[in-house]
Tab-separated table of C-alpha atoms in Angstrom:
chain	number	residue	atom	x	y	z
S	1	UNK	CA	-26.759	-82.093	6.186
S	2	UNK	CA	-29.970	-82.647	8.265
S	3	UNK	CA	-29.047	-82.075	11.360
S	4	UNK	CA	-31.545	-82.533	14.485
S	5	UNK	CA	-29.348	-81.016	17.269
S	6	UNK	CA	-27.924	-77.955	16.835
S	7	UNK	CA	-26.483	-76.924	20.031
S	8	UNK	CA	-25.479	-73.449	18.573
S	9	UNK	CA	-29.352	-72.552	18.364
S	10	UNK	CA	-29.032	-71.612	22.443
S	11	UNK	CA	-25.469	-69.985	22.233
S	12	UNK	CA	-27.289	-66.771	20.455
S	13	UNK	CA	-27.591	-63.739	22.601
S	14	UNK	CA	-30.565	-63.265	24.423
S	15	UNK	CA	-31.376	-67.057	24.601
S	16	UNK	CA	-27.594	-67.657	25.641
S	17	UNK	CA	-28.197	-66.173	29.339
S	18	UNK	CA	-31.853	-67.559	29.444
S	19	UNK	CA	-29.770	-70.889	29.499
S	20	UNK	CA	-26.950	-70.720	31.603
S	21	UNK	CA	-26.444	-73.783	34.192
S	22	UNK	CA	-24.457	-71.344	36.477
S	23	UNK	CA	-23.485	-68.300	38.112
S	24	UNK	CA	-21.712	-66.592	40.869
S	25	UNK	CA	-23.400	-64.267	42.975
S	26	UNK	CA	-22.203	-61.457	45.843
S	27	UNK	CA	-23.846	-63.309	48.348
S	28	UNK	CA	-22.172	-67.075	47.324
S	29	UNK	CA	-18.500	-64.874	48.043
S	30	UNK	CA	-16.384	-64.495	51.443
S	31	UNK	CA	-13.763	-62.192	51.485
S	32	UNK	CA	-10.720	-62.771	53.418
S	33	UNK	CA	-9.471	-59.650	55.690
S	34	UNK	CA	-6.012	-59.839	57.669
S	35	UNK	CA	-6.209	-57.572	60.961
S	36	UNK	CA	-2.423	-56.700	61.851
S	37	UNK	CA	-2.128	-55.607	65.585
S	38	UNK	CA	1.456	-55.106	64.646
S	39	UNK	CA	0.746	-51.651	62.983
S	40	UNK	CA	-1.295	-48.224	62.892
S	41	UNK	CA	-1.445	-48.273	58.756
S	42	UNK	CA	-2.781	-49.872	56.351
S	43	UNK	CA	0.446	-52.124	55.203
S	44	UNK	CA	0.545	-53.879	51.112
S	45	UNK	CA	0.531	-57.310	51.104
S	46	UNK	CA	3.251	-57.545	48.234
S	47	UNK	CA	2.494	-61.294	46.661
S	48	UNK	CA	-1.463	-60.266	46.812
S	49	UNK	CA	-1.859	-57.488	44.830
S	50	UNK	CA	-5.059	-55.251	45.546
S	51	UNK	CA	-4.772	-56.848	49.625
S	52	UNK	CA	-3.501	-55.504	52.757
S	53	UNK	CA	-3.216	-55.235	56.139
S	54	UNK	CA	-4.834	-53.547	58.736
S	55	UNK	CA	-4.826	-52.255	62.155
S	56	UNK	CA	-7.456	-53.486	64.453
S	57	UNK	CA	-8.621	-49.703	64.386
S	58	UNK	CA	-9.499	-49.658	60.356
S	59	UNK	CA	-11.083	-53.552	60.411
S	60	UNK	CA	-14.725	-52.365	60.339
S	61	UNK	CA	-13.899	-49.988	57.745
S	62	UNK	CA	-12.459	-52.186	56.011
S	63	UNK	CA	-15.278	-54.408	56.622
S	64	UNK	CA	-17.421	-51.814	55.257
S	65	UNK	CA	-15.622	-51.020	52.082
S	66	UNK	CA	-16.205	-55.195	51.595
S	67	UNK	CA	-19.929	-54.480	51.918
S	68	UNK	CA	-20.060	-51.860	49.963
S	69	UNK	CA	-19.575	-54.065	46.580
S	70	UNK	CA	-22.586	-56.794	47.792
S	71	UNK	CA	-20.462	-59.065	49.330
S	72	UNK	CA	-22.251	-59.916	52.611
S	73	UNK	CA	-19.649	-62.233	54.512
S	74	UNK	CA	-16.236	-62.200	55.530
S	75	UNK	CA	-13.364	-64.556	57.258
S	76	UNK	CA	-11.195	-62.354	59.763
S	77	UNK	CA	-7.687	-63.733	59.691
S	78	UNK	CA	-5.037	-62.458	62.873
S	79	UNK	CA	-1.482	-61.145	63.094
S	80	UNK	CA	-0.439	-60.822	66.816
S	81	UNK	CA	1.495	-58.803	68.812
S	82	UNK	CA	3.470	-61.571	69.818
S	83	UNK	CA	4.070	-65.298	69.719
S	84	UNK	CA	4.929	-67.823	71.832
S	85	UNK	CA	5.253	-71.693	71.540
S	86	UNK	CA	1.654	-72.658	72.221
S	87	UNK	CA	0.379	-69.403	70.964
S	88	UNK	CA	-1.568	-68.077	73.346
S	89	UNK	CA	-2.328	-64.482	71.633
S	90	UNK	CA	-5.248	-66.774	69.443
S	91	UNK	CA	-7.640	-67.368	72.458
S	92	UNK	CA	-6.707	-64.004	74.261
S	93	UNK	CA	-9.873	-61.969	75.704
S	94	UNK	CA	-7.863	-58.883	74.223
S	95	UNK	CA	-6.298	-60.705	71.000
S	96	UNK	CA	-6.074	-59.392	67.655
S	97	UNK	CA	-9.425	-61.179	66.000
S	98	UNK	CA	-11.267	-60.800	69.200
S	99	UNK	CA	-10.916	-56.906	69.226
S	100	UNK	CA	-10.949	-56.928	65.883
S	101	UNK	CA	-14.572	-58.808	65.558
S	102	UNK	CA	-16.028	-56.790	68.564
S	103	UNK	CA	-15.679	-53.822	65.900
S	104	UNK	CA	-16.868	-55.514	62.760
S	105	UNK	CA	-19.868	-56.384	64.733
S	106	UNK	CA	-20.375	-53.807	66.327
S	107	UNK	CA	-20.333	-51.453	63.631
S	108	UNK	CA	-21.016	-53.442	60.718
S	109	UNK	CA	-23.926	-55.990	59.393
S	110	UNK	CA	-21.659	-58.237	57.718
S	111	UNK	CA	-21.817	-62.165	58.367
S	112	UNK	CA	-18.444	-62.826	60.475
S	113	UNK	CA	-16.501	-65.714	60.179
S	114	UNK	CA	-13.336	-66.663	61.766
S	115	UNK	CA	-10.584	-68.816	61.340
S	116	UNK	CA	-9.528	-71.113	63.926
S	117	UNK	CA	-6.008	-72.093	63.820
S	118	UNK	CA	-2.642	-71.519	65.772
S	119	UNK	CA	0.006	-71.058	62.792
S	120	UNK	CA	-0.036	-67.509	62.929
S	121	UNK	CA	0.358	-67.417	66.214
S	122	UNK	CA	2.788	-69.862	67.118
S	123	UNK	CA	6.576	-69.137	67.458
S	124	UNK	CA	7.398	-72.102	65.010
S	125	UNK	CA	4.613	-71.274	62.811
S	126	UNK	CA	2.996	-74.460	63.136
S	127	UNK	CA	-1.090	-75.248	63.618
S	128	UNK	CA	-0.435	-76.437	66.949
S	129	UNK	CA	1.458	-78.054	70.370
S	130	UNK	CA	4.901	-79.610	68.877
S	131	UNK	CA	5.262	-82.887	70.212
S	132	UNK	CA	8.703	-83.392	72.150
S	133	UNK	CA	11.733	-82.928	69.862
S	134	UNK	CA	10.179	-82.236	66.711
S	135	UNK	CA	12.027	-79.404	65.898
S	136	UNK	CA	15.156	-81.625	65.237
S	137	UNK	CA	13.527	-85.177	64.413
S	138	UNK	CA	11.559	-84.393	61.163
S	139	UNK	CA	9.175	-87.562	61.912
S	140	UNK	CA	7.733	-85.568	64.521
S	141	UNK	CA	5.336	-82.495	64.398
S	142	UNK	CA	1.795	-81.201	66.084
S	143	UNK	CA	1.061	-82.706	69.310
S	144	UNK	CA	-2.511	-83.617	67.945
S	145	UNK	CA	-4.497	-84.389	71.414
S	146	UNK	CA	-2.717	-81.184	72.817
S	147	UNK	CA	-3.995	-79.398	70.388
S	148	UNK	CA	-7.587	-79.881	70.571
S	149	UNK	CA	-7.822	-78.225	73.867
S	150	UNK	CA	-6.310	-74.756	72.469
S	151	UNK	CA	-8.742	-74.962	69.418
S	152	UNK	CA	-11.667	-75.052	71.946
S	153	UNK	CA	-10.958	-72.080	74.009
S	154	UNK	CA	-9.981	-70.158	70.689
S	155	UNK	CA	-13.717	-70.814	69.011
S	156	UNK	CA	-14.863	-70.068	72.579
S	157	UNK	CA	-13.034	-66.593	72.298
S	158	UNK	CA	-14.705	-65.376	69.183
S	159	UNK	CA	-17.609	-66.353	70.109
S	160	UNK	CA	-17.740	-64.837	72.979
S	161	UNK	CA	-16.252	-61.467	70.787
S	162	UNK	CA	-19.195	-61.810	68.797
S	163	UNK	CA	-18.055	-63.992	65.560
S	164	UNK	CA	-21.109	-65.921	63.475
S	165	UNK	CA	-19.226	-68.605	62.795
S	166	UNK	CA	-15.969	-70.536	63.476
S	167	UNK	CA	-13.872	-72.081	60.668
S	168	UNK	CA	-11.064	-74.684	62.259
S	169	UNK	CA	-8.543	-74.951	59.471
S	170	UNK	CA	-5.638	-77.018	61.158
S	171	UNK	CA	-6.617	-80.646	60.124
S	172	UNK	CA	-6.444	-81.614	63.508
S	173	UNK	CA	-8.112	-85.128	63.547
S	174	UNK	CA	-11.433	-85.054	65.856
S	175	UNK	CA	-11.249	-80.754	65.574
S	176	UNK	CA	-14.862	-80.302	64.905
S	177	UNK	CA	-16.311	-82.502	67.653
S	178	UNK	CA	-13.936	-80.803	70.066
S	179	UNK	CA	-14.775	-77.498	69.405
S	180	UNK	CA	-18.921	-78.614	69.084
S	181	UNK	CA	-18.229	-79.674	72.026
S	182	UNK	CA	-16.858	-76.423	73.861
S	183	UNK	CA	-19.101	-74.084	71.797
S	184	UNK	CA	-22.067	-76.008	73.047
S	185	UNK	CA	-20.618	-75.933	76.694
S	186	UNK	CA	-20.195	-72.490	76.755
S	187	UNK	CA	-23.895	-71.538	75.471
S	188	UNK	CA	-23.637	-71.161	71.782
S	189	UNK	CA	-25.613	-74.461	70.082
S	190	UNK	CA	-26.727	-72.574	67.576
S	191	UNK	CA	-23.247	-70.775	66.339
S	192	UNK	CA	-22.251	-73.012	63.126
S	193	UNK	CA	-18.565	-74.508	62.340
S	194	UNK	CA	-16.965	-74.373	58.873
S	195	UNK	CA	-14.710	-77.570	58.588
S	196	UNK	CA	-11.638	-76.747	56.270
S	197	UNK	CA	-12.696	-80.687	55.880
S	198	UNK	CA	-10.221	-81.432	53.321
S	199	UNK	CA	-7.400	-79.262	53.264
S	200	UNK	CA	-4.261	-80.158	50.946
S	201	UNK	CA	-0.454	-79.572	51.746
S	202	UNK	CA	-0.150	-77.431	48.732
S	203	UNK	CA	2.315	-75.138	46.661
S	204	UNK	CA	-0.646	-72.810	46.529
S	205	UNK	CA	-0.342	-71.038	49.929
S	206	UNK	CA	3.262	-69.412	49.596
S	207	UNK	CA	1.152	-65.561	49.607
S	208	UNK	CA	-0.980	-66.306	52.091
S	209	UNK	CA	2.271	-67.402	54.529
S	210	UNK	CA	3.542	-63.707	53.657
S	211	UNK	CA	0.066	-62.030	54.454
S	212	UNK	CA	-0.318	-64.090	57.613
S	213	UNK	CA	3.373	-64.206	58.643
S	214	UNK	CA	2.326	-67.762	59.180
S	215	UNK	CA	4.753	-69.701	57.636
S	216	UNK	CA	6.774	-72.899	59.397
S	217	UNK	CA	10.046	-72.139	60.635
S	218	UNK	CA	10.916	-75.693	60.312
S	219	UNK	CA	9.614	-78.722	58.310
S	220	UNK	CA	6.543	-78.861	56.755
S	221	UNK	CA	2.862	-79.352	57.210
S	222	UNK	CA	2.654	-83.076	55.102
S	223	UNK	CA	2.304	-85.164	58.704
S	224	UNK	CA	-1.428	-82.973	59.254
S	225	UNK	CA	-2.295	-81.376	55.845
S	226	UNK	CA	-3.352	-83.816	53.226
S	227	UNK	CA	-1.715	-85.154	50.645
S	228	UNK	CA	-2.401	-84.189	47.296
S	229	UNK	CA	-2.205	-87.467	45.277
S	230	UNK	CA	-5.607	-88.308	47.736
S	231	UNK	CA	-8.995	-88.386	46.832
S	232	UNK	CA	-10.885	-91.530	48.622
S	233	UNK	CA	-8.874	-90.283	51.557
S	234	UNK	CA	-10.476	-86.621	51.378
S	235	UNK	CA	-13.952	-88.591	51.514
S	236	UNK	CA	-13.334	-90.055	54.487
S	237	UNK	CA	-11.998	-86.568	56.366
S	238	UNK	CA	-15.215	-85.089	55.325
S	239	UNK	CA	-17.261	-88.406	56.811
S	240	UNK	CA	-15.244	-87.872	59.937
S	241	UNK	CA	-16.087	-83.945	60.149
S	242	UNK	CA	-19.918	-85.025	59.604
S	243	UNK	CA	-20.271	-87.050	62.040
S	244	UNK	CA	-18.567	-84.530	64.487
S	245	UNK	CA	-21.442	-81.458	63.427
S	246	UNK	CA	-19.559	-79.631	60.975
S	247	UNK	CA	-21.887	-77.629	59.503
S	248	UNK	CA	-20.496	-76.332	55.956
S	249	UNK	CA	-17.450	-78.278	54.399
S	250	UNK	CA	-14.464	-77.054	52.499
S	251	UNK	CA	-12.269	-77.793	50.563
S	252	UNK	CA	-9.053	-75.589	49.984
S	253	UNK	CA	-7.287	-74.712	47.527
S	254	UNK	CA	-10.264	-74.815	45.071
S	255	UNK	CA	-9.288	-75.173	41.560
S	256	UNK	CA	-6.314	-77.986	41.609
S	257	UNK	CA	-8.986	-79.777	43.852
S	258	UNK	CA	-12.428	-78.972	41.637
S	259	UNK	CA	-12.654	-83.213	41.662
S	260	UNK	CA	-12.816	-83.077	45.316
S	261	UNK	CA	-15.564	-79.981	45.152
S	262	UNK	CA	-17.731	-82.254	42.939
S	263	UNK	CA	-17.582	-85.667	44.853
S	264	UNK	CA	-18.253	-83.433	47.998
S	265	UNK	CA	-21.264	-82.048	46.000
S	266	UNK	CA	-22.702	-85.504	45.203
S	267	UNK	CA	-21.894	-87.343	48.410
S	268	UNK	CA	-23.048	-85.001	51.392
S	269	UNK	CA	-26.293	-82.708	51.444
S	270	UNK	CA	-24.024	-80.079	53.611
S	271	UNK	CA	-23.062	-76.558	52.024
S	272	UNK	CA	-19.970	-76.833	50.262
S	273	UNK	CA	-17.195	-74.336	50.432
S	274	UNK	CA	-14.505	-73.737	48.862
S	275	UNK	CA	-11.665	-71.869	49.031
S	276	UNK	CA	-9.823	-70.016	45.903
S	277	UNK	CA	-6.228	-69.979	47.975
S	278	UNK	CA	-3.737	-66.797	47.616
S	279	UNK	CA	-1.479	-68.650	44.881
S	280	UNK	CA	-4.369	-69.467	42.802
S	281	UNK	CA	-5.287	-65.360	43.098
S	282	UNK	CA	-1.600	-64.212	42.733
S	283	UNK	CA	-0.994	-66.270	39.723
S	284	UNK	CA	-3.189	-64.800	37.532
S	285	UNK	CA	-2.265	-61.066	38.763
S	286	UNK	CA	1.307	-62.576	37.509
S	287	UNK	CA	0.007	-63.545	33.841
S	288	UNK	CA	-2.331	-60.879	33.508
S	289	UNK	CA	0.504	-58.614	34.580
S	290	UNK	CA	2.664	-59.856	31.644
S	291	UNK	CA	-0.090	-59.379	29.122
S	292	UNK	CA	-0.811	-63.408	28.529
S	293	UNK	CA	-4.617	-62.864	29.779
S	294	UNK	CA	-7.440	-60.737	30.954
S	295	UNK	CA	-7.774	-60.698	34.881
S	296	UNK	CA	-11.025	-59.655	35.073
S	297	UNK	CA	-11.970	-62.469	32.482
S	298	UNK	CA	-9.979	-65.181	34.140
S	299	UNK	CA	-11.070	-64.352	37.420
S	300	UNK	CA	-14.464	-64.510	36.383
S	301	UNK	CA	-14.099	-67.857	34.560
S	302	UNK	CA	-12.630	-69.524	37.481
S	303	UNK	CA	-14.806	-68.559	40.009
S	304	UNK	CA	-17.535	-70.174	37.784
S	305	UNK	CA	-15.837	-73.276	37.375
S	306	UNK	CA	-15.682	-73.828	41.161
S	307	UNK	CA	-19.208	-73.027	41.333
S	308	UNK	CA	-20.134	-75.409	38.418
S	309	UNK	CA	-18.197	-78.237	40.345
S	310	UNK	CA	-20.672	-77.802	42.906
S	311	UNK	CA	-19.382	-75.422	45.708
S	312	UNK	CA	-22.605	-73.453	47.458
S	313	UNK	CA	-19.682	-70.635	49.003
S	314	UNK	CA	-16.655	-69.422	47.890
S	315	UNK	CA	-13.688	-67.756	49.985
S	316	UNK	CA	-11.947	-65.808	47.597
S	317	UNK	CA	-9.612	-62.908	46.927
S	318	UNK	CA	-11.429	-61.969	44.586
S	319	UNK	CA	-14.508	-61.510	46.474
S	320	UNK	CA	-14.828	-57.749	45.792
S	321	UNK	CA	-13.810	-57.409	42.074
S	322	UNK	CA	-16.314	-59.945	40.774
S	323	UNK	CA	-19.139	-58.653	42.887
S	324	UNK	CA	-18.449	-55.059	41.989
S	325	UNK	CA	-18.915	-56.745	38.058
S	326	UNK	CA	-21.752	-58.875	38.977
C-alpha cells in the first residue's frame, strides 16, 4: 500500500501532546461548595461521594482547601436556617451565602460566584412565588413576574456581601435584565451575571436535590425548566439572556447537552459555561465503584469532551481531582 495520510504518524509519544486540539486547565474549573447554616460539622453528602457540607464557620477553609489544588473560582450554594413560602432567608443581610461570602472574601483570593435562586429556600422547594392554587392544580406553578422582584434583591445581597459574580439559575423568563437592572441600581455595573441560559428539566439533578435539600415538595419543574427534546428552543433562551446583559452563558447538565455547548460555541462570542451536574458526577463514582471503569480516567475524559464541544468554564464536581492531576 502507498499510503499518503497516515494519521498514526502524530499519535506517537512526544509528537502526540505537541498536537492535541484540547485541554482542561485549573483555571477553566469552578467548584461547587454547599454552606449549611443548619450545622457546626462538616456533614457527607451521601449521593456525592468526596462532597460535603459545611458550616458557615469552615466555608473559607473550605474555600482554601479548593485553592489549594489550582482551582481559582468557586459557586457558593446555601442551606438555611429556615424556610418560608417566598423564601426570604436567600436575600437576608444575615443569610447563609451572605455570611458565608463575607468570609470567603474576606479571607480568601478565590473568584466568588453565587447562585441566585429560591428552591433551597422555599418551603415547597420551588425557584420561586407559587401562583394561587398551584399546589393542588398541577397546571399551575412559579408566579413568574413575582418572582423577578425576589431575584433582584437576592443578587443585590451578595453583592453587597462581597460576591464577584451572580449566577440566576431559575429560568425565570426576563431574569437577567431584572437583576442588570437592580445590580446596576444599586452601584455595581461592573459585577458580571452568569445566565444558567439554558437549563434542562433533567434526571441528572436527583444528588444535587439531597446536597441542597432543594427538592419540590410537589410537582415538578417542566412548566420553567426546559424541556429536553429542545434544541432551537435553547437558542432562543440564550438570544433572550443576550439581549438582557448576561455576561457568560450556561448550559446545565453538560454532557447529555454537549450539542447545545457546541451551537452555543458557534452562535454567540460570550464565554460559555457549562455545568457537569451532580448525577453526571455520582454516576461514574457508581461504575467506578463496581469495577466497570477508572474514575480518574473517566472523569478526565469527560471533562475534555465538554471542553472540546466548546465550553470556555466548567462547574464541576470534579473541580479538585482533575486539577490536583493536571
Amino acid at each position: 500500500m502507498e499510503l499518503t495520510d497516515r494519521p498514526r504518524r502524530l499519535r506517537t509519544d512526544g509528537v502526540r501532546s505537541l498536537v492535541s486540539e484540547t485541554d482542561v486547565r485549573a483555571a477553566d474549573l469552578i467548584a461547587p461548595v454547599f454552606v449549611d447554616a443548619t450545622t457546626d460539622e462538616r456533614v457527607p453528602i451521601e449521593s456525592m461521594p468526596g462532597h460535603e457540607r459545611v458550616p458557615v464557620s469552615e466555608s473559607a477553609a473550605r474555600v482554601r482547601e479548593i485553592m489549594e489544588t489550582g482551582v481559582e473560582a468557586v459557586m457558593v450554594f446555601g442551606i438555611p436556617e429556615s424556610k418560608d413560602e417566598r423564601g426570604s432567608q436567600a436575600w437576608a443581610e444575615d443569610g447563609v451565602v451572605q455570611r458565608a461570602v463575607r468570609r470567603i472574601t474576606n479571607q480568601t483570593d478565590a473568584y466568588v460566584i453565587t447562585d441566585i435562586c429560591l428552591c433551597e429556600y422555599t418551603d415547597h422547594g420551588h425557584c420561586g412565588v407559587l401562583e394561587d392554587d398551584a399546589r393542588d392544580d398541577p397546571r399551575l406553578t412559579v408566579d413568574n413576574d413575582a418572582t423577578l422582584e425576589l431575584l433582584q434583591q437576592i443578587a443585590v445581597s451578595h453583592a453587597d456581601a462581597g460576591a464577584d459574580m451572580v449566577a440566576p439559575s431559575s429560568m425565570t423568563d426576563g431574569m437577567v435584565g431584572a437583576i442588570r437592572e437592580a445590580l446596576d441600581g444599586a452601584g455595581y455595573e461592573n459585577l458580571p451575571i452568569t445566565a444558567y441560559a439554558a437549563k434542562y428539566e433533567s434526571a441528572f439533578y436527583g444528588p444535587f436535590r439531597d446536597a441542597a435539600d432543594g427538592a419540590p415538595a410537589f410537582g415538578d419543574r417542566r412548566h420553567y425548566q426546559m424541556d429536553p427534546a429542545n434544541a432551537r428552543e435553547a437558542m432562543r433562551e440564550v438570544q433572550l439572556d443576550v439581549e438582557q446583559g448576561a455576561d457568560v452563558l450556561m448550559v446545565k447538565p453538560a454532557l447529555p447537552y454537549l450539542d447545545i455547548v457546541s451551537e452555543l460555541r458557534r452562535e454567540f462570542d460570550h464565554p460559555i459555561a457549562a455545568y457537569n451536574v451532580s448525577g453526571e458526577y455520582a454516576m461514574l463514582h457508581a461504575a467506578a465503584d463496581n469495577g466497570w471503569l477508572s474514575l480518574e480516567e473517566a472523569a478526565s475524559e469527560s471533562l475534555l469532551s465538554i471542553k472540546r464541544a466548546g465550553a470556555d468554564l466548567i462547574l464541576t464536581y470534579f473541580a479538585e481531582d482533575i486539577a490536583e492531576r493536571i
